[in-house]
mmCIF file of C-alpha atoms in Angstrom:
data_model
loop_
_atom_site.group_PDB
_atom_site.id
_atom_site.type_symbol
_atom_site.label_atom_id
_atom_site.label_comp_id
_atom_site.label_asym_id
_atom_site.label_seq_id
_atom_site.Cartn_x
_atom_site.Cartn_y
_atom_site.Cartn_z
ATOM 1 C CA MET U 1 -0.598 -22.093 19.439
ATOM 2 C CA LYS U 2 2.247 -19.728 18.598
ATOM 3 C CA LYS U 3 0.133 -18.134 15.889
ATOM 4 C CA ARG U 4 -2.841 -17.643 18.266
ATOM 5 C CA TYR U 5 -0.571 -15.894 20.794
ATOM 6 C CA LEU U 6 0.785 -13.596 18.081
ATOM 7 C CA ILE U 7 -2.745 -12.714 16.944
ATOM 8 C CA LEU U 8 -3.894 -11.944 20.506
ATOM 9 C CA ALA U 9 -0.834 -9.755 21.117
ATOM 10 C CA ALA U 10 -1.347 -7.861 17.889
ATOM 11 C CA ILE U 11 -5.016 -7.187 18.696
ATOM 12 C CA MET U 12 -4.055 -5.697 22.070
ATOM 13 C CA ILE U 13 -1.331 -3.504 20.567
ATOM 14 C CA THR U 14 -3.408 -2.244 17.649
ATOM 15 C CA ALA U 15 -6.845 -2.117 19.268
ATOM 16 C CA ILE U 16 -7.478 1.413 17.989
ATOM 17 C CA THR U 17 -6.051 0.840 14.528
ATOM 18 C CA ALA U 18 -6.586 -1.967 12.042
ATOM 19 C CA VAL U 19 -7.189 -5.393 13.549
ATOM 20 C CA GLY U 20 -10.830 -5.961 14.421
ATOM 21 C CA CYS U 21 -12.098 -3.206 12.143
ATOM 22 C CA GLY U 22 -15.519 -3.915 10.709
ATOM 23 C CA LYS U 23 -16.563 -6.016 13.697
ATOM 24 C CA LYS U 24 -19.727 -5.359 15.684
ATOM 25 C CA LYS U 25 -19.344 -2.730 18.370
ATOM 26 C CA THR U 26 -19.768 -4.255 21.810
ATOM 27 C CA GLU U 27 -21.033 -1.118 23.464
ATOM 28 C CA GLU U 28 -22.894 2.002 22.452
ATOM 29 C CA PRO U 29 -20.310 4.523 21.160
ATOM 30 C CA LYS U 30 -20.093 7.952 22.675
ATOM 31 C CA GLN U 31 -21.801 10.511 20.454
ATOM 32 C CA GLU U 32 -19.469 13.360 19.604
ATOM 33 C CA ALA U 33 -20.941 16.771 18.956
ATOM 34 C CA GLN U 34 -20.937 17.397 15.212
ATOM 35 C CA ALA U 35 -22.245 20.138 13.055
ATOM 36 C CA THR U 36 -24.887 19.067 10.518
ATOM 37 C CA VAL U 37 -23.192 18.660 7.155
ATOM 38 C CA THR U 38 -25.160 19.692 4.117
ATOM 39 C CA PRO U 39 -24.171 17.650 1.071
ATOM 40 C CA ALA U 40 -21.954 19.839 -1.103
ATOM 41 C CA GLU U 41 -22.794 20.337 -4.735
ATOM 42 C CA ASN U 42 -20.320 19.147 -7.316
ATOM 43 C CA THR U 43 -19.409 22.455 -8.908
ATOM 44 C CA ASP U 44 -18.360 20.779 -12.151
ATOM 45 C CA THR U 45 -21.542 18.737 -12.638
ATOM 46 C CA ALA U 46 -24.175 21.054 -11.159
ATOM 47 C CA GLY U 47 -26.753 21.809 -13.805
ATOM 48 C CA ASN U 48 -25.283 19.247 -16.207
ATOM 49 C CA ASP U 49 -27.069 16.077 -17.223
ATOM 50 C CA GLU U 50 -25.543 12.627 -16.874
ATOM 51 C CA GLY U 51 -24.365 12.504 -20.481
ATOM 52 C CA THR U 52 -22.222 15.616 -19.989
ATOM 53 C CA LEU U 53 -20.481 14.033 -17.000
ATOM 54 C CA VAL U 54 -19.647 10.938 -19.029
ATOM 55 C CA ASP U 55 -18.140 13.064 -21.781
ATOM 56 C CA MET U 56 -15.812 14.721 -19.249
ATOM 57 C CA GLN U 57 -14.345 11.395 -18.125
ATOM 58 C CA LYS U 58 -12.225 8.776 -19.850
ATOM 59 C CA SER U 59 -13.821 5.529 -20.913
ATOM 60 C CA ASP U 60 -12.333 3.524 -18.026
ATOM 61 C CA ASP U 61 -14.270 5.546 -15.454
ATOM 62 C CA SER U 62 -17.229 6.754 -17.549
ATOM 63 C CA ASP U 63 -19.622 4.345 -15.821
ATOM 64 C CA ILE U 64 -18.797 5.584 -12.310
ATOM 65 C CA LYS U 65 -21.656 7.657 -10.865
ATOM 66 C CA ASN U 66 -20.213 8.114 -7.352
ATOM 67 C CA VAL U 67 -17.910 11.155 -7.446
ATOM 68 C CA ILE U 68 -16.066 12.786 -4.515
ATOM 69 C CA GLY U 69 -13.560 15.610 -4.301
ATOM 70 C CA ASP U 70 -13.291 18.754 -6.410
ATOM 71 C CA LYS U 71 -12.689 18.309 -10.133
ATOM 72 C CA THR U 72 -10.323 21.080 -11.197
ATOM 73 C CA THR U 73 -8.002 21.543 -14.167
ATOM 74 C CA THR U 74 -5.049 20.378 -12.049
ATOM 75 C CA ALA U 75 -6.779 17.600 -10.086
ATOM 76 C CA SER U 76 -5.624 13.999 -10.303
ATOM 77 C CA LYS U 77 -8.136 11.195 -10.055
ATOM 78 C CA LEU U 78 -8.285 7.816 -8.373
ATOM 79 C CA ILE U 79 -10.822 4.993 -8.668
ATOM 80 C CA ILE U 80 -11.750 3.518 -5.257
ATOM 81 C CA VAL U 81 -13.355 0.044 -5.299
ATOM 82 C CA ASN U 82 -15.208 -1.312 -2.272
ATOM 83 C CA GLU U 83 -14.685 -5.064 -1.753
ATOM 84 C CA THR U 84 -14.825 -5.053 2.052
ATOM 85 C CA GLY U 85 -18.113 -6.961 2.144
ATOM 86 C CA SER U 86 -20.112 -4.050 3.627
ATOM 87 C CA ASP U 87 -21.488 -0.711 2.375
ATOM 88 C CA ILE U 88 -19.387 2.394 3.042
ATOM 89 C CA ALA U 89 -20.952 5.698 4.171
ATOM 90 C CA GLY U 90 -17.809 7.759 4.820
ATOM 91 C CA ILE U 91 -14.262 8.029 3.411
ATOM 92 C CA TYR U 92 -11.311 10.026 4.786
ATOM 93 C CA VAL U 93 -7.964 10.486 3.004
ATOM 94 C CA ARG U 94 -4.949 12.189 4.595
ATOM 95 C CA PRO U 95 -1.117 12.197 4.481
ATOM 96 C CA THR U 96 0.352 9.391 6.600
ATOM 97 C CA THR U 97 0.769 10.424 10.234
ATOM 98 C CA ASP U 98 0.742 8.856 13.689
ATOM 99 C CA ASP U 99 -2.002 11.258 14.849
ATOM 100 C CA ASP U 100 -5.246 9.281 14.617
ATOM 101 C CA ASP U 101 -7.299 12.185 15.975
ATOM 102 C CA ASP U 102 -6.836 14.348 12.870
ATOM 103 C CA TRP U 103 -8.441 12.936 9.725
ATOM 104 C CA GLY U 104 -9.639 16.143 8.125
ATOM 105 C CA ASP U 105 -12.938 16.321 6.237
ATOM 106 C CA GLU U 106 -15.102 13.339 5.374
ATOM 107 C CA LEU U 107 -15.395 13.164 1.568
ATOM 108 C CA ILE U 108 -18.734 11.512 0.692
ATOM 109 C CA LYS U 109 -20.738 14.058 2.743
ATOM 110 C CA GLY U 110 -23.976 12.116 2.456
ATOM 111 C CA LEU U 111 -24.074 12.276 -1.358
ATOM 112 C CA PHE U 112 -24.227 8.494 -1.755
ATOM 113 C CA THR U 113 -23.464 5.159 -0.103
ATOM 114 C CA LEU U 114 -20.645 3.176 -1.690
ATOM 115 C CA LYS U 115 -22.165 -0.293 -1.968
ATOM 116 C CA ASP U 116 -20.077 -3.432 -1.712
ATOM 117 C CA ASP U 117 -18.507 -4.193 -5.140
ATOM 118 C CA ASP U 118 -19.206 -0.612 -6.279
ATOM 119 C CA LYS U 119 -16.753 2.153 -7.281
ATOM 120 C CA ALA U 120 -16.182 5.840 -6.550
ATOM 121 C CA LEU U 121 -14.154 8.387 -8.528
ATOM 122 C CA TYR U 122 -12.000 10.561 -6.257
ATOM 123 C CA TYR U 123 -10.524 13.890 -7.463
ATOM 124 C CA TYR U 124 -7.597 15.158 -5.399
ATOM 125 C CA ASP U 125 -4.504 17.371 -5.455
ATOM 126 C CA LYS U 126 -1.425 15.123 -5.566
ATOM 127 C CA ASN U 127 0.942 18.032 -4.930
ATOM 128 C CA VAL U 128 0.201 18.152 -1.202
ATOM 129 C CA LYS U 129 3.213 19.405 0.775
ATOM 130 C CA ASP U 130 4.318 18.416 4.256
ATOM 131 C CA ALA U 131 5.541 20.784 6.956
ATOM 132 C CA SER U 132 9.023 20.897 5.411
ATOM 133 C CA GLY U 133 7.676 21.748 1.950
ATOM 134 C CA LYS U 134 8.260 18.308 0.425
ATOM 135 C CA THR U 135 5.610 16.603 -1.704
ATOM 136 C CA VAL U 136 3.670 13.980 0.267
ATOM 137 C CA THR U 137 3.968 10.467 -1.224
ATOM 138 C CA SER U 138 2.338 8.315 1.480
ATOM 139 C CA PHE U 139 -1.355 8.505 2.436
ATOM 140 C CA ASP U 140 -3.826 6.805 4.793
ATOM 141 C CA ILE U 141 -7.483 5.947 4.087
ATOM 142 C CA ARG U 142 -10.188 5.527 6.727
ATOM 143 C CA ILE U 143 -13.655 4.171 5.923
ATOM 144 C CA VAL U 144 -16.855 4.417 7.937
ATOM 145 C CA TYR U 145 -19.480 1.747 7.323
ATOM 146 C CA ALA U 146 -23.157 2.485 6.654
ATOM 147 C CA ASP U 147 -23.954 -0.009 9.410
ATOM 148 C CA ASP U 148 -23.027 2.089 12.442
ATOM 149 C CA SER U 149 -22.609 -1.049 14.572
ATOM 150 C CA LEU U 150 -19.427 -1.849 12.604
ATOM 151 C CA THR U 151 -16.131 -0.248 13.595
ATOM 152 C CA ASP U 152 -14.118 1.907 11.187
ATOM 153 C CA CYS U 153 -11.319 0.417 9.059
ATOM 154 C CA TYR U 154 -7.892 1.905 8.241
ATOM 155 C CA PHE U 155 -5.556 1.418 5.266
ATOM 156 C CA ARG U 156 -2.049 2.784 5.899
ATOM 157 C CA LYS U 157 0.998 3.996 3.956
ATOM 158 C CA LEU U 158 -0.452 3.987 0.439
ATOM 159 C CA PRO U 159 1.446 5.621 -2.500
ATOM 160 C CA LEU U 160 -1.733 7.236 -3.838
ATOM 161 C CA THR U 161 0.067 9.660 -6.159
ATOM 162 C CA THR U 162 1.210 6.740 -8.341
ATOM 163 C CA ILE U 163 -2.048 4.741 -8.101
ATOM 164 C CA THR U 164 -4.845 4.791 -10.685
ATOM 165 C CA GLN U 165 -7.178 2.305 -8.980
ATOM 166 C CA ILE U 166 -7.254 0.978 -5.415
ATOM 167 C CA THR U 167 -9.444 -1.838 -4.088
ATOM 168 C CA LEU U 168 -10.232 -1.957 -0.362
ATOM 169 C CA LYS U 169 -10.469 -5.548 0.907
ATOM 170 C CA MET U 170 -10.628 -7.688 4.033
ATOM 171 C CA ASP U 171 -8.532 -10.790 4.719
ATOM 172 C CA GLY U 172 -10.568 -13.220 6.776
ATOM 173 C CA SER U 173 -13.846 -12.504 8.514
ATOM 174 C CA GLY U 174 -15.225 -11.561 11.883
ATOM 175 C CA ASP U 175 -13.056 -10.151 14.660
ATOM 176 C CA ASP U 176 -9.811 -11.421 13.091
ATOM 177 C CA ALA U 177 -10.374 -9.791 9.678
ATOM 178 C CA ILE U 178 -7.443 -7.660 8.458
ATOM 179 C CA PRO U 179 -8.001 -4.644 6.179
ATOM 180 C CA TYR U 180 -5.652 -4.426 3.195
ATOM 181 C CA ALA U 181 -5.620 -3.021 -0.319
ATOM 182 C CA THR U 182 -4.613 -3.997 -3.826
ATOM 183 C CA TYR U 183 -3.767 -1.320 -6.378
ATOM 184 C CA LEU U 184 -2.788 -0.596 -9.944
ATOM 185 C CA THR U 185 -0.450 2.119 -11.202
ATOM 186 C CA ALA U 186 -0.535 3.683 -14.658
ATOM 187 C CA SER U 187 2.332 1.463 -15.794
ATOM 188 C CA SER U 188 1.550 -1.784 -13.924
ATOM 189 C CA LYS U 189 -0.008 -4.850 -15.537
ATOM 190 C CA LYS U 190 -0.941 -6.608 -12.300
ATOM 191 C CA GLU U 191 -2.143 -5.467 -8.898
ATOM 192 C CA THR U 192 0.146 -4.888 -5.932
ATOM 193 C CA SER U 193 -1.141 -6.180 -2.572
ATOM 194 C CA THR U 194 -0.397 -4.634 0.833
ATOM 195 C CA LEU U 195 -1.478 -7.728 2.797
ATOM 196 C CA ASN U 196 2.017 -9.008 3.674
ATOM 197 C CA GLU U 197 3.143 -5.516 4.664
ATOM 198 C CA VAL U 198 0.069 -5.095 6.902
ATOM 199 C CA LYS U 199 0.676 -8.455 8.584
ATOM 200 C CA LYS U 200 4.299 -7.538 9.306
ATOM 201 C CA ARG U 201 3.246 -4.160 10.720
ATOM 202 C CA LEU U 202 0.734 -5.868 13.022
ATOM 203 C CA GLY U 203 3.177 -8.574 14.115
ATOM 204 C CA LEU U 204 1.178 -11.295 12.371
ATOM 205 C CA ASP U 205 3.948 -12.524 10.075
ATOM 206 C CA ASP U 206 3.860 -16.337 10.321
ATOM 207 C CA SER U 207 7.157 -16.991 8.525
ATOM 208 C CA SER U 208 8.680 -18.316 11.764
ATOM 209 C CA ASP U 209 5.905 -20.920 11.980
ATOM 210 C CA GLU U 210 6.649 -22.041 8.443
ATOM 211 C CA GLU U 211 10.319 -22.453 9.350
ATOM 212 C CA ASP U 212 9.333 -24.568 12.345
ATOM 213 C CA ASP U 213 7.128 -26.729 10.129
ATOM 214 C CA GLU U 214 10.072 -27.376 7.815
ATOM 215 C CA THR U 215 12.433 -28.557 10.585
ATOM 216 C CA PRO U 216 13.732 -32.026 9.612
ATOM 217 C CA ASP U 217 12.435 -34.986 11.589
ATOM 218 C CA PRO U 218 15.408 -36.205 13.702
ATOM 219 C CA THR U 219 14.038 -39.774 13.483
ATOM 220 C CA ALA U 220 13.928 -39.746 9.686
ATOM 221 C CA THR U 221 16.440 -41.786 7.742
ATOM 222 C CA PRO U 222 18.883 -39.440 5.981
ATOM 223 C CA VAL U 223 18.851 -39.595 2.194
ATOM 224 C CA PRO U 224 22.292 -39.558 0.539
ATOM 225 C CA ASN U 225 22.968 -36.545 -1.643
ATOM 226 C CA SER U 226 23.432 -38.083 -5.066
ATOM 227 C CA THR U 227 24.773 -34.814 -6.476
ATOM 228 C CA ALA U 228 27.543 -34.368 -3.935
ATOM 229 C CA ALA U 229 30.981 -34.102 -5.481
ATOM 230 C CA PRO U 230 33.511 -36.782 -4.494
ATOM 231 C CA THR U 231 36.186 -35.790 -2.070
ATOM 232 C CA ALA U 232 39.148 -34.431 -4.035
ATOM 233 C CA THR U 233 42.749 -34.743 -3.016
ATOM 234 C CA PRO U 234 44.222 -31.271 -2.378
ATOM 235 C CA THR U 235 47.071 -30.259 -4.650
ATOM 236 C CA PRO U 236 49.129 -27.078 -4.974
ATOM 237 C CA ASP U 237 47.056 -26.199 -8.011
ATOM 238 C CA ASN U 238 43.794 -26.996 -6.301
ATOM 239 C CA PRO U 239 43.958 -25.915 -2.665
ATOM 240 C CA ALA U 240 40.175 -25.572 -2.565
ATOM 241 C CA ALA U 241 39.955 -29.349 -2.589
ATOM 242 C CA ASP U 242 41.270 -29.371 0.985
ATOM 243 C CA PRO U 243 38.292 -30.514 3.121
ATOM 244 C CA THR U 244 39.625 -28.463 6.030
ATOM 245 C CA ALA U 245 39.702 -25.218 4.000
ATOM 246 C CA THR U 246 37.173 -22.514 4.870
ATOM 247 C CA PRO U 247 34.536 -22.361 2.089
ATOM 248 C CA VAL U 248 34.246 -19.075 0.233
ATOM 249 C CA PRO U 249 30.680 -18.015 -0.751
ATOM 250 C CA ASP U 250 30.030 -17.773 -4.489
ATOM 251 C CA ASN U 251 28.402 -14.359 -4.131
ATOM 252 C CA PRO U 252 29.708 -12.462 -1.098
ATOM 253 C CA GLY U 253 27.273 -9.842 0.153
ATOM 254 C CA SER U 254 24.270 -11.421 -1.630
ATOM 255 C CA ASN U 255 22.349 -11.515 1.646
ATOM 256 C CA ASP U 256 23.021 -7.880 2.453
ATOM 257 C CA GLY U 257 19.981 -6.544 0.604
ATOM 258 C CA PRO U 258 19.555 -5.006 -2.868
ATOM 259 C CA THR U 259 22.551 -3.528 -4.631
ATOM 260 C CA ALA U 260 23.035 -0.570 -6.939
ATOM 261 C CA ASP U 261 23.897 -2.895 -9.825
ATOM 262 C CA GLN U 262 20.572 -4.654 -9.403
ATOM 263 C CA ALA U 263 18.743 -1.320 -9.342
ATOM 264 C CA LYS U 264 20.540 -0.101 -12.493
ATOM 265 C CA SER U 265 18.965 -2.920 -14.486
ATOM 266 C CA TYR U 266 15.594 -1.165 -13.979
ATOM 267 C CA ILE U 267 16.607 2.183 -15.489
ATOM 268 C CA GLY U 268 13.933 3.154 -17.994
ATOM 269 C CA GLN U 269 11.370 0.876 -16.342
ATOM 270 C CA PRO U 270 8.462 1.817 -13.999
ATOM 271 C CA LEU U 271 9.416 2.375 -10.356
ATOM 272 C CA SER U 272 6.774 -0.182 -9.381
ATOM 273 C CA SER U 273 8.788 -2.895 -11.187
ATOM 274 C CA LEU U 274 11.931 -2.003 -9.203
ATOM 275 C CA ILE U 275 9.988 -1.989 -5.920
ATOM 276 C CA ALA U 276 8.426 -5.375 -6.717
ATOM 277 C CA ALA U 277 11.913 -6.846 -7.207
ATOM 278 C CA LEU U 278 14.011 -5.019 -4.592
ATOM 279 C CA GLY U 279 11.461 -3.827 -2.025
ATOM 280 C CA GLU U 280 10.427 -0.401 -0.792
ATOM 281 C CA ALA U 281 12.983 2.350 -0.184
ATOM 282 C CA ASN U 282 13.758 3.527 3.348
ATOM 283 C CA GLY U 283 12.468 6.976 2.447
ATOM 284 C CA SER U 284 11.568 9.187 -0.509
ATOM 285 C CA ASP U 285 11.637 12.857 -1.512
ATOM 286 C CA TYR U 286 10.128 14.655 -4.486
ATOM 287 C CA GLU U 287 11.126 17.956 -6.081
ATOM 288 C CA ASN U 288 9.557 20.031 -8.839
ATOM 289 C CA GLU U 289 12.195 21.414 -11.207
ATOM 290 C CA PRO U 290 11.225 23.962 -13.924
ATOM 291 C CA GLU U 291 13.233 22.287 -16.685
ATOM 292 C CA THR U 292 12.789 18.582 -15.925
ATOM 293 C CA GLY U 293 9.465 18.512 -14.074
ATOM 294 C CA GLU U 294 8.876 16.413 -10.956
ATOM 295 C CA THR U 295 11.805 14.275 -9.811
ATOM 296 C CA GLY U 296 11.711 11.574 -7.129
ATOM 297 C CA TYR U 297 14.567 10.411 -4.893
ATOM 298 C CA HIS U 298 14.260 7.005 -3.207
ATOM 299 C CA TYR U 299 16.834 6.140 -0.553
ATOM 300 C CA TYR U 300 18.017 2.552 -0.036
ATOM 301 C CA ASP U 301 20.751 1.428 2.388
ATOM 302 C CA THR U 302 23.676 1.684 -0.038
ATOM 303 C CA PHE U 303 22.339 3.615 -3.022
ATOM 304 C CA THR U 304 19.757 6.168 -4.206
ATOM 305 C CA VAL U 305 17.283 5.818 -7.081
ATOM 306 C CA SER U 306 16.127 8.895 -8.999
ATOM 307 C CA THR U 307 12.875 8.907 -10.990
ATOM 308 C CA THR U 308 10.911 11.143 -13.312
ATOM 309 C CA VAL U 309 7.166 11.649 -12.889
ATOM 310 C CA ASP U 310 5.032 12.743 -15.854
ATOM 311 C CA GLU U 311 1.749 14.669 -15.759
ATOM 312 C CA SER U 312 -0.245 11.440 -15.574
ATOM 313 C CA GLY U 313 1.654 10.267 -12.482
ATOM 314 C CA ASN U 314 3.761 7.667 -14.292
ATOM 315 C CA GLU U 315 7.048 7.275 -12.389
ATOM 316 C CA VAL U 316 10.052 5.832 -14.245
ATOM 317 C CA VAL U 317 13.553 4.970 -12.941
ATOM 318 C CA ALA U 318 16.016 7.520 -14.345
ATOM 319 C CA GLY U 319 19.282 6.859 -12.513
ATOM 320 C CA VAL U 320 21.024 5.021 -9.660
ATOM 321 C CA TRP U 321 24.016 6.157 -7.612
#
């Protein structure tokens, strides 16, 4: 029952965001006035046959026929995989913001429909700056289904600049389905999932229920602890044996979050490995320096992690202080 109340509360709070996306619309949506969009030509493939396009791409994306964005000499690319269970007619990508009225331009522009289990190759500029001139590192994705009776879905706070392939998925089905993503970076060997993060953001974290389920039965017969040490007689040389003494934790501060010493063990390794072990930073900044290239700064509670980012978007831990 507790879980059902949490789900109902989350749906009310996030009615215009994620929960319930992809469900059938219950009423006819208001038609907004829109200018007719003529599908834009791909300036890099216009006049070229299919074989030429394949030659321009690496082998891991050479079979992808659905291409969006402008392919330039400085553009980065991202493979988008549709595993939502429905065909996608529109895709929006923007820097993370709380303003859900401004999504910028739709990217597919009628050129194709991204079928379920199909892929699209997205060319984009990863050096997008925010209002303060800092490089944007967090992005949102919005998808519009080909079936216009289904509501749009949103995928939030994605580190697209470090991602090589992202898969859009749904957890569950029907009105309670939750949109989430899994992604790969250039240096990762397994996918990272955003499902737990999405559940926490929507207030659907059921960890408290699990704790309740593990509460010992008060009527159960206690089992003696066979590994318990016998009571020792306190001596001047062994005051800790005093049963009335206050116990001292073996590792003070171990529950206070990640430490700088833990982070230092990841120097020279991909940032994604550090994040998988210690969690996301509270905030991040990026700077382009003429001599060293792009440098990232990731701020934790008690320390800062610096990284280097190469031309392919690989981000490696360089220092901790």
